[in-house]
PDB file of C-alpha atoms and ligand atoms in Angstrom:
ATOM      1  CA  MET A   1       0.000   0.000   0.000  1.00  0.00           C
ATOM      2  CA  PRO A   2       1.264   3.517  -0.742  1.00  0.00           C
ATOM      3  CA  LYS A   3       2.365   5.514   2.305  1.00  0.00           C
ATOM      4  CA  TRP A   4       0.114   8.431   1.411  1.00  0.00           C
ATOM      5  CA  SER A   5      -3.041   8.921  -0.592  1.00  0.00           C
ATOM      6  CA  TYR A   6      -3.239  11.181  -3.612  1.00  0.00           C
ATOM      7  CA  GLU A   7      -6.923  11.681  -2.901  1.00  0.00           C
ATOM      8  CA  ASN A   8      -6.722  12.537   0.798  1.00  0.00           C
ATOM      9  CA  ASP A   9      -3.279  14.016   1.396  1.00  0.00           C
ATOM     10  CA  ILE A  10      -3.083  16.705  -1.278  1.00  0.00           C
ATOM     11  CA  ALA A  11      -5.217  19.840  -0.980  1.00  0.00           C
ATOM     12  CA  TYR A  12      -5.867  20.406  -4.686  1.00  0.00           C
ATOM     13  CA  ASP A  13      -8.559  22.966  -3.760  1.00  0.00           C
ATOM     14  CA  GLU A  14      -5.938  25.105  -2.057  1.00  0.00           C
ATOM     15  CA  ILE A  15      -3.690  25.455  -5.116  1.00  0.00           C
ATOM     16  CA  ASP A  16      -3.152  29.128  -5.851  1.00  0.00           C
ATOM     17  CA  ILE A  17      -3.975  28.750  -9.519  1.00  0.00           C
ATOM     18  CA  SER A  18      -3.332  32.413 -10.337  1.00  0.00           C
ATOM     19  CA  LYS A  19       0.379  31.929  -9.538  1.00  0.00           C
ATOM     20  CA  ILE A  20       0.966  29.192 -12.087  1.00  0.00           C
ATOM     21  CA  GLN A  21      -1.780  28.985 -14.681  1.00  0.00           C
ATOM     22  CA  ASP A  22       0.286  30.980 -17.219  1.00  0.00           C
ATOM     23  CA  ASN A  23       3.389  28.908 -16.583  1.00  0.00           C
ATOM     24  CA  ASP A  24       3.642  26.787 -19.746  1.00  0.00           C
ATOM     25  CA  PHE A  25       6.948  25.303 -18.689  1.00  0.00           C
ATOM     26  CA  LEU A  26       5.448  23.914 -15.474  1.00  0.00           C
ATOM     27  CA  PHE A  27       2.399  22.654 -17.354  1.00  0.00           C
ATOM     28  CA  ASN A  28       4.601  20.700 -19.784  1.00  0.00           C
ATOM     29  CA  LEU A  29       6.772  19.356 -17.009  1.00  0.00           C
ATOM     30  CA  LEU A  30       3.855  18.075 -14.927  1.00  0.00           C
ATOM     31  CA  ALA A  31       1.800  16.719 -17.825  1.00  0.00           C
ATOM     32  CA  ILE A  32       4.770  14.760 -19.192  1.00  0.00           C
ATOM     33  CA  ALA A  33       5.692  13.448 -15.741  1.00  0.00           C
ATOM     34  CA  SER A  34       2.091  12.321 -15.188  1.00  0.00           C
ATOM     35  CA  PHE A  35       2.150  10.329 -18.464  1.00  0.00           C
ATOM     36  CA  ILE A  36       5.400   8.539 -17.641  1.00  0.00           C
ATOM     37  CA  GLU A  37       4.502   7.799 -14.022  1.00  0.00           C
ATOM     38  CA  ILE A  38       1.027   6.471 -14.701  1.00  0.00           C
ATOM     39  CA  THR A  39       2.422   4.001 -17.249  1.00  0.00           C
ATOM     40  CA  SER A  40       4.564   2.280 -14.602  1.00  0.00           C
ATOM     41  CA  ASP A  41       2.088  -0.595 -14.485  1.00  0.00           C
ATOM     42  CA  ILE A  42       3.540  -1.852 -17.790  1.00  0.00           C
ATOM     43  CA  TYR A  43       7.039  -1.833 -16.316  1.00  0.00           C
ATOM     44  CA  ALA A  44       5.778  -3.609 -13.203  1.00  0.00           C
ATOM     45  CA  VAL A  45       4.475  -6.502 -15.323  1.00  0.00           C
ATOM     46  CA  ASN A  46       7.766  -6.783 -17.227  1.00  0.00           C
ATOM     47  CA  LEU A  47       9.926  -6.465 -14.123  1.00  0.00           C
ATOM     48  CA  SER A  48       7.863  -9.049 -12.224  1.00  0.00           C
ATOM     49  CA  ASP A  49       8.434 -11.480 -15.040  1.00  0.00           C
ATOM     50  CA  TYR A  50      12.159 -10.728 -15.230  1.00  0.00           C
ATOM     51  CA  TYR A  51      12.582 -11.352 -11.489  1.00  0.00           C
ATOM     52  CA  LYS A  52      10.121 -14.221 -11.114  1.00  0.00           C
ATOM     53  CA  ASP A  53      12.781 -16.318  -9.359  1.00  0.00           C
ATOM     54  CA  CYS A  54      12.598 -13.962  -6.362  1.00  0.00           C
ATOM     55  CA  ASP A  55       9.153 -13.934  -4.702  1.00  0.00           C
ATOM     56  CA  GLU A  56      10.152 -11.138  -2.362  1.00  0.00           C
ATOM     57  CA  ALA A  57      11.166  -8.811  -5.212  1.00  0.00           C
ATOM     58  CA  VAL A  58       8.001  -9.634  -7.175  1.00  0.00           C
ATOM     59  CA  ALA A  59       5.824  -8.944  -4.115  1.00  0.00           C
ATOM     60  CA  TRP A  60       7.510  -5.588  -3.556  1.00  0.00           C
ATOM     61  CA  LEU A  61       7.270  -4.626  -7.241  1.00  0.00           C
ATOM     62  CA  ASN A  62       3.561  -5.423  -7.407  1.00  0.00           C
ATOM     63  CA  ASP A  63       2.356  -4.440  -3.950  1.00  0.00           C
ATOM     64  CA  VAL A  64       4.443  -1.329  -3.357  1.00  0.00           C
ATOM     65  CA  TRP A  65       6.448  -0.037  -6.295  1.00  0.00           C
ATOM     66  CA  GLU A  66       3.734  -0.206  -8.949  1.00  0.00           C
ATOM     67  CA  LEU A  67       1.031   1.264  -6.704  1.00  0.00           C
ATOM     68  CA  GLU A  68       3.263   4.125  -5.623  1.00  0.00           C
ATOM     69  CA  GLU A  69       4.462   4.970  -9.133  1.00  0.00           C
ATOM     70  CA  VAL A  70       0.950   4.881 -10.590  1.00  0.00           C
ATOM     71  CA  GLN A  71      -0.239   7.029  -7.684  1.00  0.00           C
ATOM     72  CA  HIS A  72       2.432   9.609  -8.603  1.00  0.00           C
ATOM     73  CA  GLY A  73       0.897   9.739 -12.067  1.00  0.00           C
ATOM     74  CA  LYS A  74      -2.650  10.053 -10.732  1.00  0.00           C
ATOM     75  CA  ALA A  75      -1.669  12.837  -8.325  1.00  0.00           C
ATOM     76  CA  LEU A  76       0.072  14.771 -11.099  1.00  0.00           C
ATOM     77  CA  ARG A  77      -2.866  14.240 -13.459  1.00  0.00           C
ATOM     78  CA  ARG A  78      -5.266  15.595 -10.836  1.00  0.00           C
ATOM     79  CA  TYR A  79      -2.991  18.578 -10.203  1.00  0.00           C
ATOM     80  CA  VAL A  80      -2.782  19.307 -13.943  1.00  0.00           C
ATOM     81  CA  ASN A  81      -6.564  18.980 -14.348  1.00  0.00           C
ATOM     82  CA  GLN A  82      -7.134  21.327 -11.437  1.00  0.00           C
ATOM     83  CA  VAL A  83      -4.864  24.078 -12.783  1.00  0.00           C
ATOM     84  CA  TRP A  84      -5.372  23.598 -16.529  1.00  0.00           C
ATOM     85  CA  PRO A  85      -8.963  22.279 -16.858  1.00  0.00           C
ATOM     86  CA  ASN A  86      -9.036  22.864 -20.614  1.00  0.00           C
ATOM     87  CA  PHE A  87      -6.258  20.353 -21.216  1.00  0.00           C
ATOM     88  CA  ASN A  88      -7.649  17.064 -22.483  1.00  0.00           C
ATOM     89  CA  TRP A  89      -5.342  14.808 -20.477  1.00  0.00           C
ATOM     90  CA  GLN A  90      -6.800  11.517 -21.647  1.00  0.00           C
ATOM     91  CA  ARG A  91      -6.583  12.413 -25.316  1.00  0.00           C
ATOM     92  CA  SER A  92      -2.937  13.380 -25.055  1.00  0.00           C
ATOM     93  CA  TYR A  93      -2.151  10.389 -22.884  1.00  0.00           C
ATOM     94  CA  ASP A  94      -3.619   8.017 -25.480  1.00  0.00           C
ATOM     95  CA  ILE A  95      -1.305   9.557 -28.086  1.00  0.00           C
ATOM     96  CA  PHE A  96       1.647   9.290 -25.723  1.00  0.00           C
ATOM     97  CA  LEU A  97       0.948   5.667 -24.876  1.00  0.00           C
ATOM     98  CA  LYS A  98       0.916   4.611 -28.505  1.00  0.00           C
ATOM     99  CA  SER A  99       4.422   5.929 -29.104  1.00  0.00           C
ATOM    100  CA  TYR A 100       5.789   5.083 -25.645  1.00  0.00           C
ATOM    101  CA  LEU A 101       4.734   1.437 -25.347  1.00  0.00           C
ATOM    102  CA  PRO A 102       7.426   0.092 -27.715  1.00  0.00           C
ATOM    103  CA  LEU A 103      10.053   1.561 -25.356  1.00  0.00           C
ATOM    104  CA  CYS A 104       8.644  -0.392 -22.413  1.00  0.00           C
ATOM    105  CA  SER A 105       9.481  -3.867 -23.696  1.00  0.00           C
ATOM    106  CA  VAL A 106      11.547  -6.468 -21.845  1.00  0.00           C
ATOM    107  CA  GLU A 107      13.995  -6.285 -24.772  1.00  0.00           C
ATOM    108  CA  SER A 108      15.014  -2.859 -23.519  1.00  0.00           C
ATOM    109  CA  PHE A 109      16.109  -4.399 -20.202  1.00  0.00           C
ATOM    110  CA  GLN A 110      19.736  -4.948 -19.268  1.00  0.00           C
ATOM    111  CA  PRO A 111      21.091  -8.408 -20.144  1.00  0.00           C
ATOM    112  CA  THR A 112      21.318  -9.608 -16.548  1.00  0.00           C
ATOM    113  CA  GLN A 113      19.166  -9.285 -13.436  1.00  0.00           C
ATOM    114  CA  ALA A 114      21.755  -7.404 -11.340  1.00  0.00           C
ATOM    115  CA  LYS A 115      22.442  -4.993 -14.184  1.00  0.00           C
ATOM    116  CA  GLU A 116      18.752  -4.261 -14.642  1.00  0.00           C
ATOM    117  CA  MET A 117      18.453  -3.536 -10.895  1.00  0.00           C
ATOM    118  CA  LEU A 118      21.333  -1.112 -11.351  1.00  0.00           C
ATOM    119  CA  ALA A 119      19.559   0.511 -14.298  1.00  0.00           C
ATOM    120  CA  ARG A 120      16.458   0.907 -12.130  1.00  0.00           C
ATOM    121  CA  MET A 121      18.629   2.667  -9.534  1.00  0.00           C
ATOM    122  CA  ILE A 122      19.652   5.169 -12.201  1.00  0.00           C
ATOM    123  CA  VAL A 123      16.016   5.700 -13.170  1.00  0.00           C
ATOM    124  CA  GLU A 124      15.123   6.291  -9.514  1.00  0.00           C
ATOM    125  CA  THR A 125      18.057   8.687  -9.218  1.00  0.00           C
ATOM    126  CA  GLY A 126      16.506  10.607 -12.110  1.00  0.00           C
ATOM    127  CA  THR A 127      13.048  10.703 -10.557  1.00  0.00           C
ATOM    128  CA  SER A 128      14.265  11.506  -7.012  1.00  0.00           C
ATOM    129  CA  THR A 129      16.321  14.431  -8.230  1.00  0.00           C
ATOM    130  CA  PHE A 130      13.516  15.579 -10.565  1.00  0.00           C
ATOM    131  CA  TYR A 131      11.047  15.889  -7.685  1.00  0.00           C
ATOM    132  CA  HIS A 132      13.671  17.415  -5.430  1.00  0.00           C
ATOM    133  CA  ALA A 133      14.200  20.142  -8.047  1.00  0.00           C
ATOM    134  CA  LEU A 134      10.425  20.542  -8.403  1.00  0.00           C
ATOM    135  CA  GLU A 135      10.061  21.058  -4.670  1.00  0.00           C
ATOM    136  CA  GLU A 136      12.702  23.798  -4.785  1.00  0.00           C
ATOM    137  CA  TYR A 137      11.014  25.367  -7.814  1.00  0.00           C
ATOM    138  CA  SER A 138       7.654  25.386  -6.027  1.00  0.00           C
ATOM    139  CA  LYS A 139       9.210  27.542  -3.282  1.00  0.00           C
ATOM    140  CA  ASP A 140      10.100  30.189  -5.868  1.00  0.00           C
ATOM    141  CA  LEU A 141       6.626  29.873  -7.376  1.00  0.00           C
ATOM    142  CA  LYS A 142       5.185  30.226  -3.867  1.00  0.00           C
ATOM    143  CA  GLU A 143       2.873  27.295  -4.549  1.00  0.00           C
ATOM    144  CA  PRO A 144       3.011  25.090  -1.441  1.00  0.00           C
ATOM    145  CA  VAL A 145       0.571  22.414  -2.654  1.00  0.00           C
ATOM    146  CA  LEU A 146       2.966  21.561  -5.477  1.00  0.00           C
ATOM    147  CA  GLY A 147       5.808  21.634  -2.949  1.00  0.00           C
ATOM    148  CA  ARG A 148       4.065  19.087  -0.737  1.00  0.00           C
ATOM    149  CA  LEU A 149       3.250  16.840  -3.683  1.00  0.00           C
ATOM    150  CA  ALA A 150       6.860  16.977  -4.922  1.00  0.00           C
ATOM    151  CA  TYR A 151       8.107  16.280  -1.406  1.00  0.00           C
ATOM    152  CA  LEU A 152       5.911  13.203  -0.962  1.00  0.00           C
ATOM    153  CA  ILE A 153       6.806  11.786  -4.373  1.00  0.00           C
ATOM    154  CA  ASN A 154      10.503  12.472  -3.822  1.00  0.00           C
ATOM    155  CA  LYS A 155      10.426  10.488  -0.574  1.00  0.00           C
ATOM    156  CA  ASP A 156       8.888   7.519  -2.400  1.00  0.00           C
ATOM    157  CA  GLU A 157      11.494   7.688  -5.188  1.00  0.00           C
ATOM    158  CA  VAL A 158      14.398   7.734  -2.738  1.00  0.00           C
ATOM    159  CA  ASN A 159      12.846   4.749  -1.010  1.00  0.00           C
ATOM    160  CA  HIS A 160      12.524   2.904  -4.341  1.00  0.00           C
ATOM    161  CA  TYR A 161      16.185   3.579  -5.010  1.00  0.00           C
ATOM    162  CA  GLY A 162      17.010   1.871  -1.694  1.00  0.00           C
ATOM    163  CA  TYR A 163      15.002  -1.216  -2.605  1.00  0.00           C
ATOM    164  CA  PHE A 164      16.562  -1.499  -6.051  1.00  0.00           C
ATOM    165  CA  ASP A 165      19.960  -1.112  -4.402  1.00  0.00           C
ATOM    166  CA  HIS A 166      19.085  -3.944  -2.026  1.00  0.00           C
ATOM    167  CA  TYR A 167      18.101  -6.222  -4.911  1.00  0.00           C
ATOM    168  CA  PHE A 168      21.087  -5.165  -6.985  1.00  0.00           C
ATOM    169  CA  LYS A 169      23.341  -6.388  -4.167  1.00  0.00           C
ATOM    170  CA  TYR A 170      21.310  -9.582  -3.866  1.00  0.00           C
ATOM    171  CA  TYR A 171      21.754 -10.469  -7.555  1.00  0.00           C
ATOM    172  CA  ASN A 172      25.282  -9.157  -7.797  1.00  0.00           C
ATOM    173  CA  LYS A 173      26.426 -11.633  -5.145  1.00  0.00           C
ATOM    174  CA  HIS A 174      26.167 -14.219  -7.910  1.00  0.00           C
ATOM    175  CA  GLU A 175      26.893 -12.111 -10.975  1.00  0.00           C
ATOM    176  CA  LYS A 176      29.879 -10.373  -9.405  1.00  0.00           C
ATOM    177  CA  ASN A 177      29.824  -7.357 -11.720  1.00  0.00           C
ATOM    178  CA  GLY A 178      32.877  -5.240 -11.000  1.00  0.00           C
ATOM    179  CA  ARG A 179      33.285  -1.480 -11.095  1.00  0.00           C
ATOM    180  CA  SER A 180      33.935  -1.304 -14.831  1.00  0.00           C
ATOM    181  CA  ASP A 181      30.739  -3.313 -15.555  1.00  0.00           C
ATOM    182  CA  ILE A 182      28.819  -1.043 -13.202  1.00  0.00           C
ATOM    183  CA  VAL A 183      30.173   2.117 -14.854  1.00  0.00           C
ATOM    184  CA  LYS A 184      29.199   0.738 -18.287  1.00  0.00           C
ATOM    185  CA  VAL A 185      25.603   0.107 -17.171  1.00  0.00           C
ATOM    186  CA  ILE A 186      25.349   3.559 -15.591  1.00  0.00           C
ATOM    187  CA  ILE A 187      26.671   5.297 -18.701  1.00  0.00           C
ATOM    188  CA  ASN A 188      24.521   3.234 -21.052  1.00  0.00           C
ATOM    189  CA  ARG A 189      21.412   3.872 -19.003  1.00  0.00           C
ATOM    190  CA  LEU A 190      22.124   7.596 -18.912  1.00  0.00           C
ATOM    191  CA  LYS A 191      22.651   7.635 -22.685  1.00  0.00           C
ATOM    192  CA  GLU A 192      19.512   5.591 -23.272  1.00  0.00           C
ATOM    193  CA  ALA A 193      17.337   7.840 -21.147  1.00  0.00           C
ATOM    194  CA  ASN A 194      18.350  10.673 -23.485  1.00  0.00           C
ATOM    195  CA  ASP A 195      14.984  12.397 -23.087  1.00  0.00           C
ATOM    196  CA  GLU A 196      13.159  10.049 -25.460  1.00  0.00           C
ATOM    197  CA  ASP A 197      10.256   9.610 -23.035  1.00  0.00           C
ATOM    198  CA  VAL A 198      10.161  13.348 -22.343  1.00  0.00           C
ATOM    199  CA  LYS A 199      10.147  14.063 -26.084  1.00  0.00           C
ATOM    200  CA  LEU A 200       7.252  11.654 -26.695  1.00  0.00           C
ATOM    201  CA  GLY A 201       5.367  13.198 -23.785  1.00  0.00           C
ATOM    202  CA  PHE A 202       5.943  16.684 -25.141  1.00  0.00           C
ATOM    203  CA  TYR A 203       4.814  15.707 -28.631  1.00  0.00           C
ATOM    204  CA  ALA A 204       1.648  14.148 -27.202  1.00  0.00           C
ATOM    205  CA  VAL A 205       0.852  17.275 -25.192  1.00  0.00           C
ATOM    206  CA  HIS A 206       1.380  19.372 -28.321  1.00  0.00           C
ATOM    207  CA  GLU A 207      -0.224  17.025 -30.806  1.00  0.00           C
ATOM    208  CA  HIS A 208      -2.103  19.982 -32.273  1.00  0.00           C
ATOM    209  CA  ILE A 209       1.221  21.208 -33.710  1.00  0.00           C
ATOM    210  CA  ASN A 210       0.967  19.494 -37.038  1.00  0.00           C
ATOM    211  CA  SER A 211       4.264  19.783 -38.811  1.00  0.00           C
ATOM    212  CA  ASN A 212       7.152  17.750 -37.442  1.00  0.00           C
ATOM    213  CA  GLN A 213       9.429  20.709 -37.862  1.00  0.00           C
ATOM    214  CA  SER A 214       7.443  22.998 -35.576  1.00  0.00           C
ATOM    215  CA  GLN A 215       7.009  20.184 -33.041  1.00  0.00           C
ATOM    216  CA  LYS A 216      10.752  19.757 -33.037  1.00  0.00           C
ATOM    217  CA  GLU A 217      11.329  23.491 -32.706  1.00  0.00           C
ATOM    218  CA  ALA A 218       8.878  23.679 -29.817  1.00  0.00           C
ATOM    219  CA  PHE A 219      10.583  20.749 -28.111  1.00  0.00           C
ATOM    220  CA  ASP A 220      14.023  22.301 -28.607  1.00  0.00           C
ATOM    221  CA  LEU A 221      12.800  25.449 -26.869  1.00  0.00           C
ATOM    222  CA  PHE A 222      11.341  23.380 -24.041  1.00  0.00           C
ATOM    223  CA  HIS A 223      14.632  21.533 -23.762  1.00  0.00           C
ATOM    224  CA  GLU A 224      16.509  24.808 -23.468  1.00  0.00           C
ATOM    225  CA  SER A 225      14.142  25.834 -20.679  1.00  0.00           C
ATOM    226  CA  ILE A 226      14.852  22.540 -18.894  1.00  0.00           C
ATOM    227  CA  SER A 227      18.591  23.266 -19.043  1.00  0.00           C
ATOM    228  CA  GLU A 228      18.069  26.707 -17.518  1.00  0.00           C
ATOM    229  CA  TYR A 229      15.790  25.234 -14.862  1.00  0.00           C
ATOM    230  CA  ALA A 230      18.314  22.485 -14.078  1.00  0.00           C
ATOM    231  CA  LYS A 231      21.122  24.998 -13.581  1.00  0.00           C
ATOM    232  CA  LYS A 232      19.041  26.665 -10.915  1.00  0.00           C
ATOM    233  CA  TYR A 233      17.259  23.817  -9.186  1.00  0.00           C
ATOM    234  CA  TYR A 234      18.825  20.450 -10.060  1.00  0.00           C
ATOM    235  CA  PRO A 235      20.525  18.783  -7.061  1.00  0.00           C
ATOM    236  CA  TYR A 236      23.722  17.697  -8.852  1.00  0.00           C
ATOM    237  CA  ASN A 237      25.455  16.577  -5.672  1.00  0.00           C
ATOM    238  CA  MET A 238      22.538  14.350  -4.727  1.00  0.00           C
ATOM    239  CA  ALA A 239      22.465  12.821  -8.242  1.00  0.00           C
ATOM    240  CA  ILE A 240      26.197  12.129  -8.236  1.00  0.00           C
ATOM    241  CA  LYS A 241      26.083  10.620  -4.765  1.00  0.00           C
ATOM    242  CA  MET A 242      23.288   8.266  -5.806  1.00  0.00           C
ATOM    243  CA  MET A 243      25.027   7.296  -9.052  1.00  0.00           C
ATOM    244  CA  LEU A 244      28.375   6.662  -7.397  1.00  0.00           C
ATOM    245  CA  HIS A 245      26.912   4.663  -4.532  1.00  0.00           C
ATOM    246  CA  PRO A 246      26.919   1.247  -6.326  1.00  0.00           C
ATOM    247  CA  LEU A 247      30.623   1.685  -7.086  1.00  0.00           C
ATOM    248  CA  ASP A 248      31.348   1.538  -3.373  1.00  0.00           C
ATOM    249  CA  LEU A 249      34.209   4.049  -3.673  1.00  0.00           C
ATOM    250  CA  ASN A 250      36.009   5.205  -0.597  1.00  0.00           C
ATOM    251  CA  SER A 251      34.996   8.667   0.533  1.00  0.00           C
ATOM    252  CA  MET A 252      38.250  10.292  -0.594  1.00  0.00           C
ATOM    253  CA  VAL A 253      37.878   9.043  -4.175  1.00  0.00           C
ATOM    254  CA  ALA A 254      34.195   9.948  -4.184  1.00  0.00           C
ATOM    255  CA  SER A 255      34.858  13.490  -3.008  1.00  0.00           C
ATOM    256  CA  THR A 256      37.592  13.865  -5.654  1.00  0.00           C
ATOM    257  CA  VAL A 257      35.430  12.772  -8.585  1.00  0.00           C
ATOM    258  CA  THR A 258      32.231  14.563  -7.471  1.00  0.00           C
ATOM    259  CA  PRO A 259      33.218  18.099  -8.596  1.00  0.00           C
ATOM    260  CA  ILE A 260      34.540  16.704 -11.906  1.00  0.00           C
ATOM    261  CA  LEU A 261      31.277  14.853 -12.548  1.00  0.00           C
ATOM    262  CA  LYS A 262      29.251  17.878 -11.477  1.00  0.00           C
ATOM    263  CA  GLN A 263      31.059  20.007 -14.040  1.00  0.00           C
ATOM    264  CA  ALA A 264      30.639  17.317 -16.706  1.00  0.00           C
ATOM    265  CA  MET A 265      26.902  16.973 -16.021  1.00  0.00           C
ATOM    266  CA  ARG A 266      26.422  20.717 -16.249  1.00  0.00           C
ATOM    267  CA  ILE A 267      28.328  20.930 -19.528  1.00  0.00           C
ATOM    268  CA  LEU A 268      26.442  17.975 -20.984  1.00  0.00           C
ATOM    269  CA  GLY A 269      23.153  19.384 -19.746  1.00  0.00           C
ATOM    270  CA  VAL A 270      22.320  16.193 -17.823  1.00  0.00           C
TER     271      VAL A 270
HETATM  272 FE1  LIG B 301       7.387   7.971  -9.488  1.00  0.00          FE
HETATM  273 FE1  LIG B 302      10.197   5.400  -8.238  1.00  0.00          FE
END
C-alpha cells in the first residue's frame, strides 16, 4: 500500500492557480511526468516477469512499487486537471501511450538481473532528483501544494532507489559485476534515457502542432528551458552521490570525482 493517498493528502482545492496557470513550462513538465509515471504498471508486469525467481522482489514490485508509481501519475494528473482544466489529459495520454509502449518492452532491459536492478537505480536517481528540483522550484513559485506533492513523491522515489539497491546487491552476489561493468551500465542507461520519453510526452501534449518541424522546434525550446531550470534547481550533488553509490568508492575518491562529474553533467546538460 502507498504511504500516502493522492486523494486525501493533497489539498488540490488550495492550489493558488493564479500563480501558475500561465506557466507553460510547469504545465509541460507536470503533464509529461504524469504520463510517464502512470504508465509504470507496464514496467511492473515486465519487471515481475524478469525477477520471477525472487518472490520477495516480485511482491515488492507489485504491492508497493507499482502502486506508488501509478499514484504519482494520478496525483500529477489531478494537479494538472485542477490548474489547466481545458487540457484534455486523456486524449494526449492516449497519443503518448501509442508511441511510448514500444520503449517499455523487456527487450530494452539490461542483459542480466543485477544490471537491470542497477539501471532501475539510475532511473530512480533521475526521478528523485527531478522531484527534489520541483520542490525547490515550487518555493520560488510560492505554490506550497505543489511543494508538498513533490516532497511526498521524492520520498517515495528515494525509497525505491534503496530497494533497487538492495536487490542489486542480492543479484550481484552471484553475478559479481565489478566497477567497470557497473560504470558501463550507468553510462549506457544515462545515454539511453536521453529524453526520449520526455520528447514523446511533449509531442503528445502538443499534438495539435501538425508539422514535425514545428514540433521539433517547440521541443528544442522546451529543452533549453529545462537546461536553464536544471542549472538553478537540479541537485547535482545528490544525483552524483546516488550514481556513485553502487561503485562503493572510498569517501576520498568519491569526493575527488564529485566536482569533476558535477562540471561534466552541467556541460552535458544532464
Ligand atoms: Fe514515481
Ligand atoms: Fe520510483
